[in-house]
Coordinates of C-alpha atoms and ligand atoms in Angstrom, one line a residue:
Chain A
M15 CA -0.1 -0.1 -0.1
S16 CA 2.7 2.6 0.8
E17 CA 4.6 1.6 -2.4
F18 CA 1.6 3.0 -4.1
F19 CA 1.2 5.7 -2.1
Q20 CA 5.4 5.8 -3.4
T21 CA 4.5 5.5 -6.9
F22 CA 1.2 7.7 -7.5
L23 CA 0.6 10.0 -4.4
N24 CA 4.6 10.8 -4.1
L25 CA 3.7 14.1 -1.7
E26 CA 7.6 14.8 -2.4
V27 CA 7.2 14.8 -5.7
M28 CA 4.3 16.0 -6.3
R29 CA 5.5 19.4 -4.2
E30 CA 8.7 19.8 -6.1
S31 CA 6.5 19.7 -9.3
S32 CA 4.2 22.2 -8.5
G33 CA 5.7 24.9 -9.5
L34 CA 6.0 23.3 -13.1
L35 CA 2.6 22.5 -12.9
L36 CA 1.1 25.8 -12.0
R37 CA 2.5 27.2 -15.1
G38 CA 1.5 24.9 -16.9
L39 CA -1.9 25.1 -15.7
W40 CA -1.7 29.3 -16.2
V41 CA -1.2 28.7 -20.0
T42 CA -3.7 26.3 -20.0
V43 CA -5.9 28.8 -18.5
Q44 CA -4.6 31.5 -21.2
A45 CA -5.7 28.9 -23.9
C46 CA -9.3 29.0 -22.8
L47 CA -9.0 32.4 -22.6
I48 CA -8.4 32.5 -26.4
V49 CA -10.4 29.4 -27.1
V50 CA -14.0 30.0 -25.8
P51 CA -14.5 33.7 -26.3
G52 CA -13.3 33.1 -29.5
G53 CA -15.0 29.7 -30.5
L54 CA -18.3 31.8 -28.7
L55 CA -17.5 35.0 -31.3
F56 CA -16.9 33.2 -34.1
G57 CA -19.9 30.5 -33.5
A58 CA -22.5 33.4 -32.8
G59 CA -21.4 35.0 -35.9
L60 CA -21.4 31.7 -37.8
S61 CA -25.4 30.8 -36.6
L62 CA -26.1 34.6 -37.3
A63 CA -24.9 34.0 -41.2
Q64 CA -26.9 30.9 -41.1
T65 CA -29.8 32.7 -40.0
L66 CA -29.6 35.4 -42.6
A67 CA -28.2 34.3 -45.4
P68 CA -30.1 33.4 -48.4
A69 CA -30.9 29.5 -48.4
W70 CA -27.6 28.9 -50.9
G71 CA -25.4 31.1 -48.2
T72 CA -26.8 29.0 -45.7
R73 CA -25.9 25.6 -47.5
A74 CA -22.1 26.6 -48.4
L75 CA -21.6 27.5 -44.9
S76 CA -23.2 24.2 -43.4
W77 CA -21.1 22.3 -45.9
G78 CA -17.9 24.6 -44.4
V79 CA -18.9 23.9 -40.7
D80 CA -19.3 20.1 -42.0
V81 CA -15.9 19.9 -43.8
V82 CA -13.9 21.4 -40.2
R83 CA -16.3 19.2 -38.3
A84 CA -14.9 16.1 -40.1
F85 CA -11.5 16.9 -39.2
P86 CA -10.3 15.8 -36.0
P87 CA -9.2 18.3 -33.8
L88 CA -5.6 16.9 -33.2
V89 CA -5.1 17.0 -37.3
L90 CA -6.4 20.1 -37.5
L91 CA -3.9 21.5 -34.5
V92 CA -1.4 19.7 -36.3
L93 CA -2.0 21.2 -39.4
V94 CA -2.0 24.5 -38.4
V95 CA 0.8 24.6 -35.7
H96 CA 2.9 22.7 -38.2
G97 CA 1.5 23.8 -41.3
L98 CA 1.2 27.2 -41.2
P99 CA 5.3 28.0 -40.9
F100 CA 5.1 26.8 -44.8
L101 CA 3.6 29.5 -45.5
G102 CA 5.9 31.9 -43.8
I103 CA 3.5 32.0 -40.9
E104 CA 5.0 31.8 -37.6
P105 CA 2.4 32.5 -34.9
P106 CA 3.5 32.0 -31.5
P107 CA 2.7 28.6 -30.4
L108 CA 0.0 29.5 -28.1
L109 CA -1.9 31.7 -30.5
G110 CA -1.4 28.9 -33.4
V111 CA -3.3 26.2 -30.9
G112 CA -5.9 28.9 -30.2
I113 CA -6.7 29.6 -33.6
A114 CA -6.7 25.7 -34.4
L115 CA -8.9 25.2 -31.5
T116 CA -11.1 28.0 -32.1
I117 CA -12.0 26.8 -35.9
N118 CA -12.8 23.3 -34.2
T119 CA -15.0 24.5 -31.6
S120 CA -16.4 27.9 -33.1
T121 CA -18.4 25.3 -35.6
Y122 CA -20.3 23.8 -32.5
Y123 CA -20.6 26.7 -31.0
G124 CA -22.4 27.9 -33.9
E125 CA -24.6 24.8 -34.6
I126 CA -25.6 25.2 -30.6
L127 CA -26.6 28.9 -31.0
R128 CA -28.5 28.3 -34.2
A129 CA -30.2 25.6 -33.0
G130 CA -31.3 28.1 -30.0
I131 CA -32.7 30.7 -33.0
L132 CA -34.8 28.0 -34.7
S133 CA -36.2 27.3 -31.5
I134 CA -38.0 30.1 -31.0
E135 CA -41.4 30.2 -33.2
P136 CA -41.6 32.3 -36.1
T137 CA -44.7 33.8 -34.5
Q138 CA -42.5 35.9 -32.4
W139 CA -40.6 37.3 -35.7
E140 CA -43.9 38.2 -36.8
A141 CA -44.9 40.2 -33.9
A142 CA -41.7 42.1 -33.6
R143 CA -42.2 43.1 -37.5
S144 CA -45.9 44.0 -37.0
T145 CA -44.3 46.5 -34.8
G146 CA -41.6 47.8 -37.3
L147 CA -38.9 46.0 -35.5
G148 CA -36.0 45.2 -38.0
T149 CA -34.2 42.1 -38.0
A150 CA -31.0 43.1 -35.8
A151 CA -33.5 44.4 -33.1
T152 CA -35.9 41.7 -33.7
L153 CA -32.4 39.0 -33.1
R154 CA -31.2 41.2 -30.7
H155 CA -34.1 41.7 -28.2
V156 CA -36.8 39.2 -29.2
I157 CA -34.9 35.9 -30.7
L158 CA -31.7 35.9 -29.0
P159 CA -32.8 36.1 -25.1
Q160 CA -35.1 33.3 -25.7
G161 CA -33.1 31.3 -27.8
V162 CA -29.6 31.2 -25.8
R163 CA -31.3 30.7 -22.7
N164 CA -32.8 27.5 -24.4
V165 CA -29.6 26.2 -25.3
L166 CA -27.7 27.4 -22.2
P167 CA -26.7 23.8 -21.1
D168 CA -25.4 22.6 -24.4
L169 CA -23.2 26.1 -24.6
A170 CA -21.8 25.1 -21.1
G171 CA -21.2 21.4 -22.1
N172 CA -19.7 22.8 -24.6
T173 CA -17.3 24.9 -23.1
L174 CA -16.5 22.1 -21.0
E175 CA -15.3 20.2 -24.3
A176 CA -13.6 23.3 -25.6
V177 CA -11.5 23.4 -22.3
K178 CA -10.7 19.6 -22.1
L179 CA -9.4 19.7 -26.0
T180 CA -6.9 22.6 -24.8
S181 CA -4.8 19.6 -23.2
L182 CA -4.1 18.2 -26.9
A183 CA -2.1 21.0 -27.0
S184 CA 0.6 19.3 -25.3
V185 CA 1.3 17.1 -28.7
V186 CA 2.6 20.6 -30.4
A187 CA 4.8 21.3 -27.5
L188 CA 2.7 24.1 -25.9
P189 CA 3.9 23.9 -22.5
D190 CA 0.4 23.6 -20.7
L191 CA -0.9 21.5 -18.0
L192 CA -0.5 17.7 -19.4
R193 CA 3.1 18.6 -21.0
M194 CA 4.4 20.2 -17.8
A195 CA 3.2 17.1 -16.1
R196 CA 4.7 15.1 -18.4
V197 CA 7.9 16.5 -18.0
A198 CA 7.7 16.4 -14.3
Q199 CA 7.0 13.0 -14.3
G200 CA 10.2 12.5 -16.6
V201 CA 12.1 14.4 -14.1
H202 CA 11.0 12.5 -11.1
F203 CA 10.7 9.1 -12.9
N204 CA 7.3 9.6 -11.2
P205 CA 3.6 9.4 -12.1
S206 CA 2.2 11.8 -9.6
P207 CA 2.5 14.6 -11.4
L208 CA 0.2 13.2 -13.6
I209 CA -2.0 12.8 -10.7
L210 CA -1.6 16.1 -9.7
A211 CA -2.4 17.8 -13.1
A212 CA -5.5 15.2 -13.3
L213 CA -6.6 17.1 -9.7
L214 CA -6.3 20.4 -11.3
Y215 CA -8.0 19.7 -14.6
L216 CA -10.9 18.3 -11.9
A217 CA -10.8 21.8 -10.1
L218 CA -11.0 24.1 -12.8
L219 CA -13.7 21.9 -14.1
W220 CA -15.5 21.0 -11.5
P221 CA -18.3 24.4 -11.4
L222 CA -18.6 23.9 -14.7
V223 CA -20.1 20.5 -14.5
R224 CA -22.0 21.7 -11.5
L225 CA -23.3 24.1 -13.6
I226 CA -24.4 22.3 -16.4
R227 CA -25.9 19.6 -13.8
R228 CA -28.0 22.9 -12.6
L229 CA -28.8 24.0 -15.8
G230 CA -30.4 20.3 -16.3
G231 CA -28.4 19.6 -19.3
R232 CA -26.4 16.6 -20.0
A233 CA -22.9 16.4 -18.3
V234 CA -21.2 15.1 -21.7
L235 CA -22.2 16.4 -25.4
P236 CA -22.1 13.7 -27.7
A237 CA -19.4 13.8 -30.0
Chain B
M24 CA -65.0 60.5 -43.5
N25 CA -61.5 60.0 -44.5
T26 CA -60.2 56.2 -45.7
V27 CA -57.2 55.7 -43.6
L28 CA -56.7 51.9 -45.4
E29 CA -58.1 50.5 -48.2
L30 CA -57.4 47.3 -49.9
R31 CA -57.6 47.3 -54.2
G32 CA -58.0 44.2 -55.7
V33 CA -55.9 42.1 -53.4
G34 CA -55.0 38.6 -54.7
K35 CA -53.1 36.1 -52.8
A36 CA -52.4 32.3 -53.9
F37 CA -50.7 29.8 -52.1
A38 CA -48.9 27.2 -54.1
G39 CA -51.2 28.0 -56.8
V40 CA -54.5 27.4 -54.4
P41 CA -56.2 31.0 -54.1
A42 CA -56.5 32.2 -50.7
L43 CA -57.6 35.9 -51.4
R44 CA -59.3 37.4 -54.8
D45 CA -60.3 40.7 -55.8
I46 CA -60.3 42.1 -52.5
H47 CA -61.3 45.8 -52.3
L48 CA -62.2 46.9 -48.7
A49 CA -61.8 50.4 -47.1
V50 CA -61.7 51.1 -43.3
G51 CA -62.2 55.0 -42.6
T52 CA -60.8 57.0 -39.5
S53 CA -62.4 55.7 -36.2
E54 CA -64.4 52.8 -38.0
L55 CA -64.5 49.7 -37.3
V56 CA -65.0 47.0 -39.8
A57 CA -65.5 43.5 -39.1
L58 CA -64.6 40.8 -41.1
I59 CA -67.0 37.3 -40.3
G60 CA -66.6 34.0 -42.4
P61 CA -66.2 30.4 -42.0
S62 CA -62.5 28.7 -41.3
G63 CA -60.3 29.1 -44.4
S64 CA -62.4 31.8 -46.0
G65 CA -58.7 34.0 -46.1
K66 CA -59.7 36.5 -42.9
S67 CA -56.5 36.5 -41.3
T68 CA -54.6 36.7 -44.9
L69 CA -56.4 39.6 -45.4
L70 CA -54.9 41.2 -42.5
R71 CA -51.7 39.8 -43.2
C72 CA -51.8 41.1 -46.4
C73 CA -52.1 44.8 -44.8
N74 CA -48.9 45.2 -43.2
R75 CA -47.1 42.9 -45.6
L76 CA -46.6 39.7 -43.5
T77 CA -48.0 37.5 -46.4
E78 CA -46.7 39.3 -49.3
P79 CA -49.7 39.7 -51.6
D80 CA -49.5 38.8 -55.4
A81 CA -52.0 41.0 -56.8
G82 CA -53.5 44.4 -55.9
E83 CA -52.6 47.1 -53.5
V84 CA -53.0 48.2 -50.2
V85 CA -52.7 51.8 -49.6
F86 CA -52.6 53.3 -46.4
E87 CA -53.1 57.0 -45.3
G88 CA -53.0 57.9 -49.0
S89 CA -49.8 56.4 -50.6
P90 CA -49.0 52.3 -51.2
V91 CA -47.7 50.3 -48.3
P92 CA -43.9 50.2 -49.5
A93 CA -42.5 47.1 -50.2
G94 CA -39.8 46.4 -47.6
G95 CA -37.1 48.5 -45.5
A96 CA -37.3 51.1 -42.8
E97 CA -40.6 52.8 -44.9
L98 CA -42.2 49.2 -44.4
A99 CA -41.5 49.5 -41.1
S100 CA -42.4 52.8 -40.5
V101 CA -46.1 51.7 -41.8
R102 CA -45.9 48.9 -39.7
R103 CA -45.8 50.8 -36.5
R104 CA -48.6 53.0 -37.3
M105 CA -51.1 49.7 -38.4
G106 CA -51.2 48.2 -35.2
M107 CA -51.4 44.2 -35.4
V108 CA -52.8 41.6 -32.2
F109 CA -52.9 37.6 -32.9
Q110 CA -55.1 35.4 -31.9
A111 CA -52.3 33.6 -30.1
F112 CA -51.6 36.8 -28.8
N113 CA -47.7 36.5 -29.8
L114 CA -46.3 38.4 -26.4
Y115 CA -42.4 38.5 -25.9
P116 CA -42.3 35.8 -23.2
H117 CA -39.2 36.8 -21.6
L118 CA -40.1 40.6 -21.0
N119 CA -42.8 42.0 -18.7
A120 CA -46.2 43.9 -19.7
L121 CA -44.3 46.7 -19.8
E122 CA -41.2 45.9 -21.6
N123 CA -43.7 43.9 -24.4
A124 CA -45.1 47.2 -24.8
A125 CA -42.0 49.6 -25.0
L126 CA -40.0 47.9 -27.0
A127 CA -41.1 48.8 -30.3
P128 CA -41.0 52.2 -29.0
R129 CA -37.7 52.0 -28.1
R130 CA -36.2 50.1 -30.4
A131 CA -38.5 50.5 -33.8
A132 CA -39.4 54.1 -33.3
G133 CA -36.5 55.5 -31.4
L134 CA -37.9 56.8 -28.4
S135 CA -35.9 57.2 -25.5
Q136 CA -36.5 54.8 -22.8
G137 CA -38.2 57.0 -20.7
E138 CA -40.7 58.0 -23.5
A139 CA -40.7 54.6 -24.5
E140 CA -41.8 53.5 -21.0
G141 CA -44.1 56.4 -21.0
A142 CA -46.2 55.2 -23.9
A143 CA -46.3 51.7 -22.7
R144 CA -47.5 53.0 -19.4
E145 CA -50.0 54.8 -21.2
A146 CA -50.8 52.1 -23.3
L147 CA -51.4 49.7 -20.5
E148 CA -53.4 51.5 -18.5
R149 CA -55.7 52.4 -21.6
V150 CA -56.5 48.4 -21.5
G151 CA -56.9 48.3 -17.7
L152 CA -53.6 47.0 -16.8
G153 CA -51.8 50.0 -15.3
D154 CA -51.2 47.8 -12.0
R155 CA -50.2 44.8 -13.8
T156 CA -46.8 46.5 -15.8
A157 CA -44.5 44.5 -13.9
A158 CA -45.9 41.0 -14.4
M159 CA -44.7 38.5 -16.8
P160 CA -46.7 37.2 -19.4
D161 CA -46.8 33.7 -18.1
E162 CA -48.2 35.1 -14.8
L163 CA -51.5 36.9 -16.6
S164 CA -54.7 35.0 -17.6
G165 CA -55.2 35.1 -21.3
G166 CA -57.4 38.1 -21.5
Q167 CA -54.8 39.9 -19.6
Q168 CA -52.0 38.5 -22.2
Q169 CA -54.8 39.7 -25.3
R170 CA -55.0 43.1 -23.6
V171 CA -51.0 43.6 -23.0
A172 CA -50.6 42.6 -26.7
I173 CA -53.2 45.3 -27.5
A174 CA -51.6 47.7 -25.4
R175 CA -48.0 46.5 -27.6
A176 CA -49.8 47.8 -30.7
L177 CA -51.1 51.0 -29.1
A178 CA -48.2 52.6 -27.7
L179 CA -47.0 52.9 -30.9
R180 CA -50.2 55.2 -31.4
P181 CA -51.3 53.6 -34.9
R182 CA -53.9 54.6 -36.9
I183 CA -55.6 51.3 -37.4
L184 CA -55.8 48.5 -35.8
L185 CA -55.3 44.9 -37.3
L186 CA -57.3 42.3 -34.9
D187 CA -57.3 38.9 -36.2
E188 CA -60.0 37.2 -33.8
P189 CA -58.5 38.0 -30.4
T190 CA -60.6 36.2 -28.6
S191 CA -60.8 32.6 -30.2
A192 CA -58.3 31.8 -27.9
L193 CA -59.6 32.7 -24.9
D194 CA -61.9 30.9 -22.2
P195 CA -65.3 32.1 -22.8
E196 CA -65.4 34.4 -19.0
L197 CA -62.4 36.1 -20.5
V198 CA -63.7 36.9 -23.6
G199 CA -65.4 40.0 -22.5
S200 CA -62.8 41.6 -20.8
V201 CA -61.0 41.8 -24.2
L202 CA -64.0 42.8 -26.5
R203 CA -64.9 45.4 -23.7
V204 CA -61.4 47.1 -24.4
I205 CA -62.0 46.6 -28.3
R206 CA -65.1 48.6 -27.6
S207 CA -63.4 51.7 -25.4
L208 CA -60.9 52.2 -27.9
K209 CA -63.6 52.6 -30.6
E210 CA -65.5 54.9 -28.8
D211 CA -61.8 56.9 -28.8
G212 CA -62.0 57.0 -32.3
V213 CA -59.2 53.8 -33.2
A214 CA -59.8 52.7 -36.8
M215 CA -59.8 48.9 -36.5
L216 CA -60.1 45.7 -39.0
I217 CA -61.3 43.1 -37.0
A218 CA -61.5 38.8 -37.5
T219 CA -64.1 37.7 -35.6
H220 CA -66.2 35.0 -34.9
E221 CA -68.0 36.6 -32.1
I222 CA -71.0 37.7 -34.2
A223 CA -73.4 39.3 -31.7
F224 CA -70.2 41.7 -31.0
A225 CA -69.8 42.6 -34.5
R226 CA -73.4 43.5 -34.8
E227 CA -73.2 45.9 -32.0
A228 CA -69.9 47.3 -32.3
A229 CA -68.7 47.2 -36.0
D230 CA -69.8 50.0 -38.4
R231 CA -69.8 47.7 -41.6
I232 CA -68.9 43.7 -41.7
A233 CA -68.1 42.2 -44.7
F234 CA -68.4 38.5 -44.8
L235 CA -65.5 36.4 -46.7
A236 CA -66.3 33.1 -48.2
D237 CA -63.5 31.0 -50.4
G238 CA -61.5 34.1 -50.4
E239 CA -63.6 36.8 -51.6
I240 CA -65.9 39.6 -50.3
L241 CA -69.3 38.4 -50.9
E242 CA -71.1 40.9 -49.3
C243 CA -70.2 44.2 -47.3
G244 CA -72.3 46.4 -45.2
P245 CA -74.2 47.7 -42.1
P246 CA -74.3 45.0 -39.5
E247 CA -78.4 45.0 -39.8
E248 CA -78.1 44.5 -43.7
I249 CA -75.4 41.8 -43.4
L250 CA -76.8 39.7 -40.6
D251 CA -80.8 40.2 -40.9
R252 CA -81.0 40.5 -44.5
P253 CA -78.2 38.1 -45.9
K254 CA -78.3 38.2 -50.1
S255 CA -76.2 35.5 -50.8
E256 CA -76.8 31.5 -50.0
R257 CA -73.6 31.1 -48.8
L258 CA -74.3 34.1 -45.7
Q259 CA -77.5 33.0 -44.9
H260 CA -76.1 29.2 -44.7
F261 CA -73.0 30.6 -42.7
L262 CA -75.2 32.4 -40.5
S263 CA -78.0 30.0 -39.8
R264 CA -75.0 27.4 -38.7
L265 CA -74.0 29.6 -35.6
Ligands
ATP26 N1 -49.1 30.4 -44.9 C1 -49.7 29.6 -45.8 N2 -49.5 28.2 -46.4 C2 -50.1 28.0 -47.3 N3 -51.1 28.1 -47.0 C3 -52.1 28.7 -46.0 C4 -51.1 29.5 -45.9 N4 -51.9 30.2 -45.1 C5 -53.0 30.3 -45.1 N5 -53.6 29.1 -46.1 C6 -54.5 28.9 -46.6 O1 -55.3 30.0 -47.0 C7 -56.8 29.7 -47.2 C8 -57.3 30.8 -46.0 O2 -56.6 31.1 -44.9 P1 -57.0 31.9 -43.8 O3 -55.8 31.6 -42.6 O4 -56.7 33.4 -43.9 O5 -58.4 31.6 -43.3 P2 -59.0 32.3 -41.8 O6 -60.2 33.0 -42.6 O7 -58.4 33.0 -41.1 O8 -59.3 30.6 -41.2 P3 -59.6 30.8 -39.2 O9 -60.8 31.4 -39.5 O10 -59.7 29.2 -39.7 O11 -58.4 31.4 -38.8 C9 -56.5 28.7 -45.9 O12 -57.2 27.6 -47.3 C10 -55.2 28.4 -45.5 O13 -55.1 26.6 -45.5
MG27 MG1 -57.2 33.2 -39.3

């Protein structure tokens, strides 16, 4: 039993690697601060474009969304981070990761918001139109407040997935939480840092998971 | 009497099936015109063609002397002055009564927040709901909700109200409160075009009644003429089944 503790819950190792892991956590948080707002922003743009575009435009956008979704996020990530330099564009790793994962997650945010917009009865549009409200005002004051509320659990769920997605960044050498845990594991020849990293992820995501439960949504979105 | 709204040869077909045919109808200032007719005769379609929620495919609608514009800010401005009340109320469920009525004055007519709320409050008082301004739609009875919907239209100070069976979705005991409001608006001189199944109300409150069948106005005239001396067989049949 003590051997198990020595191996997986070695407090000495955890303490020594905690500085490294906290730096990793900060990078993960930064990645989230790019990917979540970025994904929401572009997702919102995508859903509005699909709502307002003529039929052919909506179809073209749906195709684009499907193409992006057909890419495994890791492939997209590697393509952006290791592919862009060949075009002479070399974004800092954090930005590269941010761009790749924002592209991926904005398609999901976009579809969720679109479902929210479509969940509102056409009679709400008609009521607004009949009082002379334009499309922008109707969206902003009538459709979106109701539509977003309808898909709040799904938005929170996708945010959860987006945060988890950032752990992929360790593969392209971004010094995020997972990456730093692997480094510490190598230094100490001990997997305890991985356990600590898992606990840190848990601490990061637990409030979100509870929030989703409170909103009555699914804890996990179907992939 | 001046004409507020006039339909000139309006026609509309859905997927080739005519719903309205060559409709000629005028509503004067402070006149109340009731539309009666069997289900599917085109009452809703006629009302919706007036503010182009449904796009007519023939004829023209003239509002205050000019054709209703096809779109854009000009159409929006006409719609503000042509209030519409729906059978199912269509209130904004996330906004309280005051916000429901103040939204368009603020965001469509461009009044300040204070002016918009003033107009909304005044309109709610007019429909007898001055004390329920903070109520959410789902806290109100059907009759109260429909009165909020009327206030939403009134807050824009329209020249005419288009009402599509405003009492058909209500429990019988709530119908009276809405009809009372409509009667009081008539006394204030608000022009109205109202589709209704309430024949007794039409008889007593309408200046004229138009009978619609299969998308055509078969008869139009004062209530006694339409209800007591129907000429067409369709209208006689319609009235005999009430
Ligand atoms: N959006 C639409 N698409 C296709 N057909 C329609 C549409 N709206 C109305 N119609 C058809 O047009 C005809 C007239 O319908 P309308 O709703 O105007 O009748 P109404 O007199 O209001 O009937 P009710 O008393 O049941 O409300 C009907 O045959 C209806 O099926
Ligand atoms: Mg109807």
